[in-house]
PDB file of N, CA and C in Angstrom:
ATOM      1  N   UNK Q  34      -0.322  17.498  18.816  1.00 44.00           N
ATOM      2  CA  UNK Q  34      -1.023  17.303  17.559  1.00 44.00           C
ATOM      3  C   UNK Q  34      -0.546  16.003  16.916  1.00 44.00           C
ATOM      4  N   UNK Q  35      -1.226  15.096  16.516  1.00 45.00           N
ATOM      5  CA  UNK Q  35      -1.313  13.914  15.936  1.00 45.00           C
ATOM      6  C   UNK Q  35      -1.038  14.131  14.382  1.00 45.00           C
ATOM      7  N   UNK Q  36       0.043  13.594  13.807  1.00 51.00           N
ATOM      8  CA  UNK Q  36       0.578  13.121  12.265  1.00 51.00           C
ATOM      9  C   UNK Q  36      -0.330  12.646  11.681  1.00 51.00           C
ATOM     10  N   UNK Q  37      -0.661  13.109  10.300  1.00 58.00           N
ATOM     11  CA  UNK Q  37      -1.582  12.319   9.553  1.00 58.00           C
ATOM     12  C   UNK Q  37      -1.179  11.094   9.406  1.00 58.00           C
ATOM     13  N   UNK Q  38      -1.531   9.715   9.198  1.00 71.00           N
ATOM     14  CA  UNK Q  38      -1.164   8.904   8.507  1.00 71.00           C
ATOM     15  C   UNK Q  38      -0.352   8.433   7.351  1.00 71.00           C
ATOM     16  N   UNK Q  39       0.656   7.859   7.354  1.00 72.00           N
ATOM     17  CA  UNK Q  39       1.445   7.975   6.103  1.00 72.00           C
ATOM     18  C   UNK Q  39       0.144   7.521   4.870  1.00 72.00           C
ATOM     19  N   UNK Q  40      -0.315   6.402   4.760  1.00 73.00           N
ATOM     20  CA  UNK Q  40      -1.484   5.993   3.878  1.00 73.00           C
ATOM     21  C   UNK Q  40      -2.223   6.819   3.590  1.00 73.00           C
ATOM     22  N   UNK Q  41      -2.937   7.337   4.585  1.00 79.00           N
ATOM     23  CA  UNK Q  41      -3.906   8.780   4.051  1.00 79.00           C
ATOM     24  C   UNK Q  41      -3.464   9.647   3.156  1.00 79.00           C
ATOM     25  N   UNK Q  42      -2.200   9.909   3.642  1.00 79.00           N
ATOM     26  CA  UNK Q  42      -1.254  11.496   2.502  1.00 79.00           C
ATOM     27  C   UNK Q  42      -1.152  10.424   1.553  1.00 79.00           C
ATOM     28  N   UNK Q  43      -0.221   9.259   1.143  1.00 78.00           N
ATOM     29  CA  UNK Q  43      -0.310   8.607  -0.309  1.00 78.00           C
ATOM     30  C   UNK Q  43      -2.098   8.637  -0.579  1.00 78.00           C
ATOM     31  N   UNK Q  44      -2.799   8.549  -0.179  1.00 80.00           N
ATOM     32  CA  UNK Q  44      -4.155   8.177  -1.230  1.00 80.00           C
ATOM     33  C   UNK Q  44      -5.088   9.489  -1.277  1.00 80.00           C
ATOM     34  N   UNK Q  45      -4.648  10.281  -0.353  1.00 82.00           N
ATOM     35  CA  UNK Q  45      -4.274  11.845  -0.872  1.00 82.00           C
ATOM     36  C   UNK Q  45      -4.331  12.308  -2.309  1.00 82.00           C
ATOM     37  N   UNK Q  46      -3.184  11.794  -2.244  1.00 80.00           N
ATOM     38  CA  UNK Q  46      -1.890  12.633  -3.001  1.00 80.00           C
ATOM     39  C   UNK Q  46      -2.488  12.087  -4.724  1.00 80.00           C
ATOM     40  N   UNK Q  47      -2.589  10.331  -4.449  1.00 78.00           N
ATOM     41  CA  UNK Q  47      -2.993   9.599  -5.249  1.00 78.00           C
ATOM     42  C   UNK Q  47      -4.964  10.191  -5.912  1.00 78.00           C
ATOM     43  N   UNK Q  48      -5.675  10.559  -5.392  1.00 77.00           N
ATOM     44  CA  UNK Q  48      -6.881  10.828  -5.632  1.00 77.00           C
ATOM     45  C   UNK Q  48      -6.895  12.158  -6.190  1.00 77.00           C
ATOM     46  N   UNK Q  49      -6.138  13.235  -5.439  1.00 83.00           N
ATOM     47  CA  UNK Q  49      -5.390  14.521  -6.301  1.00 83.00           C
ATOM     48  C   UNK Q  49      -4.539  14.146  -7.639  1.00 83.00           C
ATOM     49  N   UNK Q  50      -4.064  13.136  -7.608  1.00 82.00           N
ATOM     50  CA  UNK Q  50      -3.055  13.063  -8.819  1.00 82.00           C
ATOM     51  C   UNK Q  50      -2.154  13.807  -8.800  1.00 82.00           C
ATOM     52  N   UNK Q  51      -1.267  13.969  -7.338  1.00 85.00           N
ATOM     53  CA  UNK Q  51       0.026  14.295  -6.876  1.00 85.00           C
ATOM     54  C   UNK Q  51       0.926  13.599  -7.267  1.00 85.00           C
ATOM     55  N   UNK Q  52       2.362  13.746  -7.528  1.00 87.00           N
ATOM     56  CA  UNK Q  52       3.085  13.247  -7.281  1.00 87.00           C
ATOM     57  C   UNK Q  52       3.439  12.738  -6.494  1.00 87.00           C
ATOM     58  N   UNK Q  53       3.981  11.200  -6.206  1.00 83.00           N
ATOM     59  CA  UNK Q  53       4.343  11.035  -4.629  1.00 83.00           C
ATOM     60  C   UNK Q  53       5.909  10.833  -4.623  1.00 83.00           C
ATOM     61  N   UNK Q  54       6.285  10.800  -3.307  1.00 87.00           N
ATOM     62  CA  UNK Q  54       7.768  10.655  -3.131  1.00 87.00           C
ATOM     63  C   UNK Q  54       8.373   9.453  -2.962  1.00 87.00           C
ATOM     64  N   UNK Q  55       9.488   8.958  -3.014  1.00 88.00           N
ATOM     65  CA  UNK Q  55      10.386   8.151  -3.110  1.00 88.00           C
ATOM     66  C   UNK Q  55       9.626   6.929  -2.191  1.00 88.00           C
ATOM     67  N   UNK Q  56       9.490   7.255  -1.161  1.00 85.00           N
ATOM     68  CA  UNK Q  56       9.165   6.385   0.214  1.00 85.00           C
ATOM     69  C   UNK Q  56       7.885   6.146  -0.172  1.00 85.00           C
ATOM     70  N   UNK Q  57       6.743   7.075  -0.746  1.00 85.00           N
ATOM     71  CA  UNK Q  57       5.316   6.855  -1.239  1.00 85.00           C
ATOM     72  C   UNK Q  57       5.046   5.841  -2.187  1.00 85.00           C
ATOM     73  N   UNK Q  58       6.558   5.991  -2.940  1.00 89.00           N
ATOM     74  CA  UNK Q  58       6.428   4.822  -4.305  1.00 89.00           C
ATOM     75  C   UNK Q  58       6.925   3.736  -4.092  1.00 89.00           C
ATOM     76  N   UNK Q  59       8.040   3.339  -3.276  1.00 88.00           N
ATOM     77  CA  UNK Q  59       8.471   2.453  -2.621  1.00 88.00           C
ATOM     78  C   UNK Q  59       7.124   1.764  -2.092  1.00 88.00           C
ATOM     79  N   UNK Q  60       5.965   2.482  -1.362  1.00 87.00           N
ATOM     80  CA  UNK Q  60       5.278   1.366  -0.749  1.00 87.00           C
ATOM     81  C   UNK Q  60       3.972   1.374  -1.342  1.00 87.00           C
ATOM     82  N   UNK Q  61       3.853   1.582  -2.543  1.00 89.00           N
ATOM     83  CA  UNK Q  61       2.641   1.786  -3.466  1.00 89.00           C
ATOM     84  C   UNK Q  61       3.110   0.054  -4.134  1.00 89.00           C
ATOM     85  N   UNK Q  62       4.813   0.343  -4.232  1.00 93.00           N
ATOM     86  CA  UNK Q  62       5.187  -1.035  -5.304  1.00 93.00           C
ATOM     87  C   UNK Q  62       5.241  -2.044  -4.188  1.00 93.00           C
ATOM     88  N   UNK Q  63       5.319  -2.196  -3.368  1.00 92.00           N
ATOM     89  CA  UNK Q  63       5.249  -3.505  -2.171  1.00 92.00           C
ATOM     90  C   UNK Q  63       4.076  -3.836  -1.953  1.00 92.00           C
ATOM     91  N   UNK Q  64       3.232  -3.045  -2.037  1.00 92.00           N
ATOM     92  CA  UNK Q  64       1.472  -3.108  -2.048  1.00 92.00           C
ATOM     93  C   UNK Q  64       1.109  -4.347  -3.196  1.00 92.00           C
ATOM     94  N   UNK Q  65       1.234  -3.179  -4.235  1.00 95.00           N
ATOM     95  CA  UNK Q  65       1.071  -4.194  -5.815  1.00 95.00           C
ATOM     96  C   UNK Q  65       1.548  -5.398  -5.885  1.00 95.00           C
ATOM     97  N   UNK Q  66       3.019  -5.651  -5.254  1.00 96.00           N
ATOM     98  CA  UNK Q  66       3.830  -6.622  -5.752  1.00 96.00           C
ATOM     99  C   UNK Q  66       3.172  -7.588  -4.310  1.00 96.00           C
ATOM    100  N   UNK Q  67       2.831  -7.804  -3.512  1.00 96.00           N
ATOM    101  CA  UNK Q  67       2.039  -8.410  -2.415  1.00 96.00           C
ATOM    102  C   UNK Q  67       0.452  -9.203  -3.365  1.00 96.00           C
ATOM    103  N   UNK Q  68      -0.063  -8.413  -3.677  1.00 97.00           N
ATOM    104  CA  UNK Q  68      -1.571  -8.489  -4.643  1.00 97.00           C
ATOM    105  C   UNK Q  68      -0.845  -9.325  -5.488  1.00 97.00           C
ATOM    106  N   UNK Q  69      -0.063  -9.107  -6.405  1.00 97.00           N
ATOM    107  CA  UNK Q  69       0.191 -10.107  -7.281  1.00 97.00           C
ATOM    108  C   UNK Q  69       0.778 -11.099  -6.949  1.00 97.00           C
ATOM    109  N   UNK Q  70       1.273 -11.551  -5.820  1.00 96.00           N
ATOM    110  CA  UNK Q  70       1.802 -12.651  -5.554  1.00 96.00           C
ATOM    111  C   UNK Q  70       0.600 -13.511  -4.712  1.00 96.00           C
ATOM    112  N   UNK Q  71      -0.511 -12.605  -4.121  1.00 97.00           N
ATOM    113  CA  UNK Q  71      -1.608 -13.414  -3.063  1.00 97.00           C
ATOM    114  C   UNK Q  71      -2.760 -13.443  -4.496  1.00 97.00           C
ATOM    115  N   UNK Q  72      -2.120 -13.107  -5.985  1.00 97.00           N
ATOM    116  CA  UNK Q  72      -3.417 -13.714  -7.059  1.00 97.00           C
ATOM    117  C   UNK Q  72      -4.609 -12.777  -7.228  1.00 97.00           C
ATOM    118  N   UNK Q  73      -4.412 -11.463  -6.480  1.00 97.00           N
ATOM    119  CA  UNK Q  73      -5.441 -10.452  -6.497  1.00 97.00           C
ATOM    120  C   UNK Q  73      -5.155  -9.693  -7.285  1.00 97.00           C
ATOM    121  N   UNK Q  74      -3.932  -8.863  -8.130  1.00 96.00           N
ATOM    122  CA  UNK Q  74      -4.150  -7.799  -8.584  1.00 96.00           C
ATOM    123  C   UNK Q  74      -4.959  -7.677  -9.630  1.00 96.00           C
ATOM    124  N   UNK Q  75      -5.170  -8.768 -10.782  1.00 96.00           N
ATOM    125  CA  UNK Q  75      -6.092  -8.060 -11.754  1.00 96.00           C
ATOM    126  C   UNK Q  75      -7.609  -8.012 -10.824  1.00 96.00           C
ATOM    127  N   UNK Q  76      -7.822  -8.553  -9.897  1.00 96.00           N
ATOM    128  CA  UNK Q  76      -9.227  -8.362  -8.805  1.00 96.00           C
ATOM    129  C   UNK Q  76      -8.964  -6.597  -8.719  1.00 96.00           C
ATOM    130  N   UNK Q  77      -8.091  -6.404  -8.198  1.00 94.00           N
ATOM    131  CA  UNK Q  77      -7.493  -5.183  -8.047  1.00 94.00           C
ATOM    132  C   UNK Q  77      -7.592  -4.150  -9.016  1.00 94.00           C
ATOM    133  N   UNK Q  78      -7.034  -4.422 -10.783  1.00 94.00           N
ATOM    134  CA  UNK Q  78      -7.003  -3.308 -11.529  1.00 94.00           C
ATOM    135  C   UNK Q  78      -8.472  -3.640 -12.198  1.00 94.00           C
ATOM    136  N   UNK Q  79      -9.366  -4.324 -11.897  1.00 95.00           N
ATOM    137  CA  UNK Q  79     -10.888  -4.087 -12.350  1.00 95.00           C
ATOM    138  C   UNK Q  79     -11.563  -3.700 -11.000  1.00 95.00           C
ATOM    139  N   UNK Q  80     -11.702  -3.869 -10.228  1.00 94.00           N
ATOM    140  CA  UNK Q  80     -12.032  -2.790  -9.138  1.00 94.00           C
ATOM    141  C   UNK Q  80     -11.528  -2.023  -8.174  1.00 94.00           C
ATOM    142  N   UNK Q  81     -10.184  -1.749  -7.923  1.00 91.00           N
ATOM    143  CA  UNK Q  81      -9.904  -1.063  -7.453  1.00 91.00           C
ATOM    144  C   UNK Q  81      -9.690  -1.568  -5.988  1.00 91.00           C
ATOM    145  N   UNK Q  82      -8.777  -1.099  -5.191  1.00 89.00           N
ATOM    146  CA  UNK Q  82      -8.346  -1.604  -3.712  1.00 89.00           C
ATOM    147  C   UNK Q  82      -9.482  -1.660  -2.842  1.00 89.00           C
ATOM    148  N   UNK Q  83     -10.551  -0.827  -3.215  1.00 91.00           N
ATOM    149  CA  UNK Q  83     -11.797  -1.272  -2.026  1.00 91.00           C
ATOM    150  C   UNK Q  83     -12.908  -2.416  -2.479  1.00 91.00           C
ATOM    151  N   UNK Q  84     -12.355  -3.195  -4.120  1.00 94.00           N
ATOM    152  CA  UNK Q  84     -13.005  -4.176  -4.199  1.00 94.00           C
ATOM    153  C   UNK Q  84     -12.928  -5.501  -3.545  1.00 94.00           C
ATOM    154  N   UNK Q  85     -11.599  -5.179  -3.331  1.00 95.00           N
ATOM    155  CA  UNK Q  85     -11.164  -6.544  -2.093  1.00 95.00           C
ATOM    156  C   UNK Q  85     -12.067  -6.452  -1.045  1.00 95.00           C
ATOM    157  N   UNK Q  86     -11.903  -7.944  -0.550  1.00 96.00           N
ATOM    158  CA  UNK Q  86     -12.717  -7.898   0.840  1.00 96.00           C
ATOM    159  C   UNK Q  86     -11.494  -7.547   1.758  1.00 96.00           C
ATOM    160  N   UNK Q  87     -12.486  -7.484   3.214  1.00 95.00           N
ATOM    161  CA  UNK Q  87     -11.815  -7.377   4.536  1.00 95.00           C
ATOM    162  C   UNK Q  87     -10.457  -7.723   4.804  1.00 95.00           C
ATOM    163  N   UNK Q  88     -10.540  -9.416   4.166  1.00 96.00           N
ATOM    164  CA  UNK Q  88      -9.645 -10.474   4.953  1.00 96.00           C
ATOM    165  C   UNK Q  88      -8.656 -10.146   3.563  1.00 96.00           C
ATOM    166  N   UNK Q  89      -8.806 -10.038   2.592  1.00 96.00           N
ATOM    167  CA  UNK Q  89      -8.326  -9.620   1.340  1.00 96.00           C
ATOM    168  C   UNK Q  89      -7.062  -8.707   1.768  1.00 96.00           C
ATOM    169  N   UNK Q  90      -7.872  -7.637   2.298  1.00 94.00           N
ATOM    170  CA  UNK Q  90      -6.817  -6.341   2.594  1.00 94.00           C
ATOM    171  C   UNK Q  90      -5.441  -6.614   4.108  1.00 94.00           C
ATOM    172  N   UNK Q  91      -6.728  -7.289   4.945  1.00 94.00           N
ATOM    173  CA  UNK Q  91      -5.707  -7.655   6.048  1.00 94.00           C
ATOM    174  C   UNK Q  91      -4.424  -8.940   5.704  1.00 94.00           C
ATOM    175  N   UNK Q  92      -4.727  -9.587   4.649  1.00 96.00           N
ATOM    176  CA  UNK Q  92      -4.046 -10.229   4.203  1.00 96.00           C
ATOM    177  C   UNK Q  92      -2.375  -9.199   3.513  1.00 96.00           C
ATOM    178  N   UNK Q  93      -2.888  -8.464   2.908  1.00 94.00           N
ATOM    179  CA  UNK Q  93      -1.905  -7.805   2.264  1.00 94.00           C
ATOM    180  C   UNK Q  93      -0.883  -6.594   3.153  1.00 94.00           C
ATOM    181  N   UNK Q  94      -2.465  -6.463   4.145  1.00 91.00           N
ATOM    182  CA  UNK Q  94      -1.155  -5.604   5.137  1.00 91.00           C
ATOM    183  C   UNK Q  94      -0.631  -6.165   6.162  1.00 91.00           C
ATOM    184  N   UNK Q  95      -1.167  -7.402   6.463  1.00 94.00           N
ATOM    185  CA  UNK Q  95       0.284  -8.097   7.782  1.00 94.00           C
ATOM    186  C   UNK Q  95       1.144  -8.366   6.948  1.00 94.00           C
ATOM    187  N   UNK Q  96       1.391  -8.921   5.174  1.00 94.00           N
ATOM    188  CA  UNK Q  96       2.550  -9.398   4.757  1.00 94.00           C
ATOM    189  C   UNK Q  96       3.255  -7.883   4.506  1.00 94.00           C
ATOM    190  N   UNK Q  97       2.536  -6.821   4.395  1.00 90.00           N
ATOM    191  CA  UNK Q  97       3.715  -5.638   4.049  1.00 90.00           C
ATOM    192  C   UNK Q  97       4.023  -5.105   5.309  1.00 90.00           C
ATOM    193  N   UNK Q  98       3.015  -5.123   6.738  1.00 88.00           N
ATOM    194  CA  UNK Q  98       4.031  -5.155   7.848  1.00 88.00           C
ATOM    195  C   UNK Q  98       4.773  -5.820   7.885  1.00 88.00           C
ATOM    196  N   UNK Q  99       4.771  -6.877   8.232  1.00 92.00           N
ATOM    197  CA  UNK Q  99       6.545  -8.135   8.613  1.00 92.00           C
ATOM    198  C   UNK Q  99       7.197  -7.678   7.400  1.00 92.00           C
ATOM    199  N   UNK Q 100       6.921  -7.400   6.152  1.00 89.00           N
ATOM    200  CA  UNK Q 100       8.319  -7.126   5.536  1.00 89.00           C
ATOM    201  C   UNK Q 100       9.082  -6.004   5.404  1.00 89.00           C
ATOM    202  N   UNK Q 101       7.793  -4.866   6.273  1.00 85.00           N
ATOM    203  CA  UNK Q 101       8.855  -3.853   6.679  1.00 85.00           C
ATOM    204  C   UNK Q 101       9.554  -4.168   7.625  1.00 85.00           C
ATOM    205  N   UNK Q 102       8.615  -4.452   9.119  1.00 86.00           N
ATOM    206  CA  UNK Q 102       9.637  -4.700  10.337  1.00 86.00           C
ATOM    207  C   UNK Q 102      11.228  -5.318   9.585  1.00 86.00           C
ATOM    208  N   UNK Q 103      10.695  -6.305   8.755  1.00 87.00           N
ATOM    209  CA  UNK Q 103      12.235  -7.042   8.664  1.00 87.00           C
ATOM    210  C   UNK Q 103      12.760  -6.420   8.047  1.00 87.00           C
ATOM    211  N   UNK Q 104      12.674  -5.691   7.239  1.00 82.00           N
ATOM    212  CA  UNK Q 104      13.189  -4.472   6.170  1.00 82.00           C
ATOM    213  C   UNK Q 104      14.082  -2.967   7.250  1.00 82.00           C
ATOM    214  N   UNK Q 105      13.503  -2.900   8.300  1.00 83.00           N
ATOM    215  CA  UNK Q 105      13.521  -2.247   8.987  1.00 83.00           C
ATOM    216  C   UNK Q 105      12.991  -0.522   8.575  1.00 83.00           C
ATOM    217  N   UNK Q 106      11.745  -0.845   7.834  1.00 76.00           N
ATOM    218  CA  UNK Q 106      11.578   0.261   7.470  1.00 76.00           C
ATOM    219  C   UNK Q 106      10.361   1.226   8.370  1.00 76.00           C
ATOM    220  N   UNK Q 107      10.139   2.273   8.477  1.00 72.00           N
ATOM    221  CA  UNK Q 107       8.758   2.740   9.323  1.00 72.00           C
ATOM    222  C   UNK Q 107       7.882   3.556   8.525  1.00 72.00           C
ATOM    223  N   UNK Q 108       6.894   3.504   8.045  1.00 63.00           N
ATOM    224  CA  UNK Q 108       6.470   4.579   7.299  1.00 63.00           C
ATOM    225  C   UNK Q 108       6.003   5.874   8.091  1.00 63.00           C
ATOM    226  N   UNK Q 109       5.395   5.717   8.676  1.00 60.00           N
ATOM    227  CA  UNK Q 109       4.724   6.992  10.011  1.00 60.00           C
ATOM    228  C   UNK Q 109       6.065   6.798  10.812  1.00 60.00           C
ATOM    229  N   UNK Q 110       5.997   8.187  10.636  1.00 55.00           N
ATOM    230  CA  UNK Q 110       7.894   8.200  11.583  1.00 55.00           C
ATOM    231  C   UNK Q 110       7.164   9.620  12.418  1.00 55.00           C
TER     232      UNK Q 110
END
């Protein structure tokens, strides 16, 4: 049997208005803090993460991959 996705359970959790955990919030704030440094987040807090485009999003997740690898962190374990 195949693990859900770590992302899926945060936007889960997030669309329920769960609480999330330590590791959930940890990479909710590397997300944000990525957007605001690539000049997107207020793009972001007026529409929301699927207002970005494509290259938008892939932008934000190769820089929060390499800074996990280097972080040495895994989220889907």
């Amino acid at each position: 049997m195949m693990a859900t996705p770590f992302k899926k359970k945060v936007k889960a959790k997030l669309k329920a208005k769960k609480p999330l955990s330590e590791e959930e919030l940890e990479r909710e704030r590397i997300k944000y803090e990525i957007a605001e440094e690539l000049g997107l987040l207020d793009k972001v807090k007026k529409y929301g993460w699927s207002g970005l485009t494509a290259e938008e999003t892939g932008k934000i997740g190769g820089i929060m991959t390499k800074r996990n690898k280097d972080a040495g962190r895994k989220w889907n374990k």
